[in-house]
Amino acid sequence: FDFIVTIAIGSTLATVILSKDISLADGIAAFFSLIFLQFIITWISVRIPWFEKIITSQPALLIYKGELLQKVIKKERITMDEINVAIRQKGVTDINNIDILILETTGDFTVIPKLSEAENNVFTDVKHFEEAEKKW
């Protein structure tokens, strides 16, 4: 949502600057409307948990114990090239050496080469983690 509002603000400002048909007052009103909308959505999402779930995605498990979770990868619309880049950036050369690969809510990837039992508590909000763990 933040990304969309940022794009909309940039587009609005560009239109006001470049178009003679739109008055400065209309541009300022649109700008402040977007800022207000951003503030309201953020305020509500911080205070109402179910609304936050609508606005914010959950992290998604893409690899567990070296196994690609193809259904999740397809659902999240991630390509193998993106997965390979994330793994290479971590310095790992084989997918089988990855215990966990997570697509974070920011769009970044978290690569965990070796999973220890003490770390399991940080994965409670990751989609499909419990399913994968039960399978193993």
mmCIF file of C-alpha atoms in Angstrom:
data_model
loop_
_atom_site.group_PDB
_atom_site.id
_atom_site.type_symbol
_atom_site.label_atom_id
_atom_site.label_comp_id
_atom_site.label_asym_id
_atom_site.label_seq_id
_atom_site.Cartn_x
_atom_site.Cartn_y
_atom_site.Cartn_z
ATOM 1 C CA PHE A 1 0.000 0.000 0.000
ATOM 2 C CA ASP A 2 2.852 2.380 0.827
ATOM 3 C CA PHE A 3 4.366 1.726 -2.585
ATOM 4 C CA ILE A 4 1.077 2.420 -4.353
ATOM 5 C CA VAL A 5 0.546 5.682 -2.466
ATOM 6 C CA THR A 6 4.100 6.768 -3.255
ATOM 7 C CA ILE A 7 3.539 6.140 -6.963
ATOM 8 C CA ALA A 8 0.174 7.931 -6.844
ATOM 9 C CA ILE A 9 1.700 10.987 -5.140
ATOM 10 C CA GLY A 10 4.484 11.139 -7.725
ATOM 11 C CA SER A 11 2.002 10.787 -10.563
ATOM 12 C CA THR A 12 -0.254 13.469 -9.092
ATOM 13 C CA LEU A 13 2.598 15.927 -8.661
ATOM 14 C CA ALA A 14 3.873 15.256 -12.174
ATOM 15 C CA THR A 15 0.405 15.785 -13.634
ATOM 16 C CA VAL A 16 -0.039 19.085 -11.759
ATOM 17 C CA ILE A 17 3.358 20.326 -12.913
ATOM 18 C CA LEU A 18 2.990 19.266 -16.550
ATOM 19 C CA SER A 19 -0.710 19.784 -17.252
ATOM 20 C CA LYS A 20 -2.248 23.214 -17.794
ATOM 21 C CA ASP A 21 -5.758 21.759 -17.404
ATOM 22 C CA ILE A 22 -5.351 20.970 -13.689
ATOM 23 C CA SER A 23 -5.239 23.841 -11.246
ATOM 24 C CA LEU A 24 -2.686 24.050 -8.468
ATOM 25 C CA ALA A 25 -5.519 23.919 -5.901
ATOM 26 C CA ASP A 26 -6.793 20.619 -7.360
ATOM 27 C CA GLY A 27 -3.269 19.205 -7.278
ATOM 28 C CA ILE A 28 -2.745 20.246 -3.676
ATOM 29 C CA ALA A 29 -6.135 18.780 -2.701
ATOM 30 C CA ALA A 30 -5.270 15.470 -4.396
ATOM 31 C CA PHE A 31 -1.821 15.427 -2.746
ATOM 32 C CA PHE A 32 -3.212 15.978 0.750
ATOM 33 C CA SER A 33 -6.021 13.481 0.121
ATOM 34 C CA LEU A 34 -3.429 10.786 -0.644
ATOM 35 C CA ILE A 35 -1.391 11.724 2.438
ATOM 36 C CA PHE A 36 -4.540 11.618 4.593
ATOM 37 C CA LEU A 37 -5.570 8.269 3.119
ATOM 38 C CA GLN A 38 -2.108 6.858 3.855
ATOM 39 C CA PHE A 39 -2.298 8.123 7.443
ATOM 40 C CA ILE A 40 -5.780 6.662 8.026
ATOM 41 C CA ILE A 41 -4.918 3.243 6.565
ATOM 42 C CA THR A 42 -1.733 3.050 8.655
ATOM 43 C CA TRP A 43 -3.517 4.214 11.815
ATOM 44 C CA ILE A 44 -6.264 1.610 11.390
ATOM 45 C CA SER A 45 -3.903 -1.227 10.504
ATOM 46 C CA VAL A 46 -1.814 -0.629 13.645
ATOM 47 C CA ARG A 47 -4.879 -0.730 15.875
ATOM 48 C CA ILE A 48 -7.050 -3.418 14.260
ATOM 49 C CA PRO A 49 -5.298 -6.784 13.715
ATOM 50 C CA TRP A 50 -7.736 -8.198 11.128
ATOM 51 C CA PHE A 51 -7.415 -5.030 9.035
ATOM 52 C CA GLU A 52 -3.614 -5.334 9.121
ATOM 53 C CA LYS A 53 -3.921 -8.874 7.735
ATOM 54 C CA ILE A 54 -5.883 -7.485 4.784
ATOM 55 C CA ILE A 55 -3.318 -4.756 4.059
ATOM 56 C CA THR A 56 -0.088 -6.627 4.858
ATOM 57 C CA SER A 57 0.978 -9.972 3.445
ATOM 58 C CA GLN A 58 2.572 -12.760 5.478
ATOM 59 C CA PRO A 59 6.046 -14.161 4.911
ATOM 60 C CA ALA A 60 5.936 -17.309 2.762
ATOM 61 C CA LEU A 61 8.131 -20.400 3.003
ATOM 62 C CA LEU A 62 9.577 -21.282 -0.430
ATOM 63 C CA ILE A 63 12.210 -23.913 0.440
ATOM 64 C CA TYR A 64 12.252 -26.268 3.399
ATOM 65 C CA LYS A 65 15.144 -28.686 3.997
ATOM 66 C CA GLY A 66 16.350 -28.330 0.402
ATOM 67 C CA GLU A 67 12.929 -29.067 -1.105
ATOM 68 C CA LEU A 68 11.255 -26.459 -3.305
ATOM 69 C CA LEU A 69 7.622 -25.905 -2.332
ATOM 70 C CA GLN A 70 6.355 -25.619 -5.913
ATOM 71 C CA LYS A 71 2.740 -24.791 -5.035
ATOM 72 C CA VAL A 72 3.825 -21.902 -2.825
ATOM 73 C CA ILE A 73 6.347 -20.647 -5.384
ATOM 74 C CA LYS A 74 3.652 -20.646 -8.052
ATOM 75 C CA LYS A 75 1.106 -18.990 -5.767
ATOM 76 C CA GLU A 76 3.559 -16.254 -4.755
ATOM 77 C CA ARG A 77 4.569 -15.805 -8.432
ATOM 78 C CA ILE A 78 8.284 -16.252 -7.796
ATOM 79 C CA THR A 79 10.654 -17.425 -10.528
ATOM 80 C CA MET A 80 13.559 -19.813 -10.136
ATOM 81 C CA ASP A 81 15.868 -16.998 -11.275
ATOM 82 C CA GLU A 82 14.790 -14.908 -8.272
ATOM 83 C CA ILE A 83 15.353 -17.847 -5.945
ATOM 84 C CA ASN A 84 18.781 -18.551 -7.440
ATOM 85 C CA VAL A 85 19.813 -14.896 -7.035
ATOM 86 C CA ALA A 86 18.810 -14.934 -3.359
ATOM 87 C CA ILE A 87 20.739 -18.148 -2.738
ATOM 88 C CA ARG A 88 23.847 -16.932 -4.583
ATOM 89 C CA GLN A 89 23.810 -13.674 -2.637
ATOM 90 C CA LYS A 90 24.041 -15.731 0.529
ATOM 91 C CA GLY A 91 27.081 -17.537 -0.928
ATOM 92 C CA VAL A 92 25.407 -20.931 -1.205
ATOM 93 C CA THR A 93 25.934 -22.964 -4.366
ATOM 94 C CA ASP A 94 23.381 -25.766 -3.937
ATOM 95 C CA ILE A 95 19.676 -25.558 -3.091
ATOM 96 C CA ASN A 96 20.032 -28.805 -1.126
ATOM 97 C CA ASN A 97 22.218 -26.893 1.342
ATOM 98 C CA ILE A 98 19.365 -24.512 2.181
ATOM 99 C CA ASP A 99 17.148 -25.434 5.100
ATOM 100 C CA ILE A 100 14.814 -22.430 4.741
ATOM 101 C CA LEU A 101 14.128 -19.766 2.133
ATOM 102 C CA ILE A 102 11.423 -17.245 3.027
ATOM 103 C CA LEU A 103 9.817 -14.563 0.895
ATOM 104 C CA GLU A 104 9.404 -11.690 3.348
ATOM 105 C CA THR A 105 6.573 -9.153 3.366
ATOM 106 C CA THR A 106 8.976 -6.558 1.949
ATOM 107 C CA GLY A 107 9.689 -8.709 -1.112
ATOM 108 C CA ASP A 108 13.164 -9.613 0.149
ATOM 109 C CA PHE A 109 14.353 -13.185 0.627
ATOM 110 C CA THR A 110 15.704 -14.637 3.866
ATOM 111 C CA VAL A 111 18.063 -17.581 3.357
ATOM 112 C CA ILE A 112 18.835 -19.824 6.319
ATOM 113 C CA PRO A 113 21.416 -22.464 5.406
ATOM 114 C CA LYS A 114 21.130 -24.505 8.605
ATOM 115 C CA LEU A 115 18.112 -24.619 10.881
ATOM 116 C CA SER A 116 18.532 -25.276 14.584
ATOM 117 C CA GLU A 117 15.696 -26.294 16.897
ATOM 118 C CA ALA A 118 16.015 -23.110 18.980
ATOM 119 C CA GLU A 119 15.180 -20.959 15.939
ATOM 120 C CA ASN A 120 11.717 -22.406 15.313
ATOM 121 C CA ASN A 121 9.939 -19.707 17.310
ATOM 122 C CA VAL A 122 10.755 -16.991 14.735
ATOM 123 C CA PHE A 123 8.853 -18.862 12.033
ATOM 124 C CA THR A 124 5.406 -18.834 13.656
ATOM 125 C CA ASP A 125 4.076 -16.197 11.227
ATOM 126 C CA VAL A 126 5.495 -17.823 8.071
ATOM 127 C CA LYS A 127 2.861 -19.344 5.783
ATOM 128 C CA HIS A 128 3.302 -23.091 5.164
ATOM 129 C CA PHE A 129 6.069 -23.509 7.780
ATOM 130 C CA GLU A 130 4.058 -25.780 10.061
ATOM 131 C CA GLU A 131 2.932 -27.926 7.123
ATOM 132 C CA ALA A 132 6.519 -28.368 5.928
ATOM 133 C CA GLU A 133 7.760 -29.107 9.437
ATOM 134 C CA LYS A 134 5.113 -31.806 9.977
ATOM 135 C CA LYS A 135 6.092 -33.414 6.687
ATOM 136 C CA TRP A 136 9.662 -33.834 7.879
#
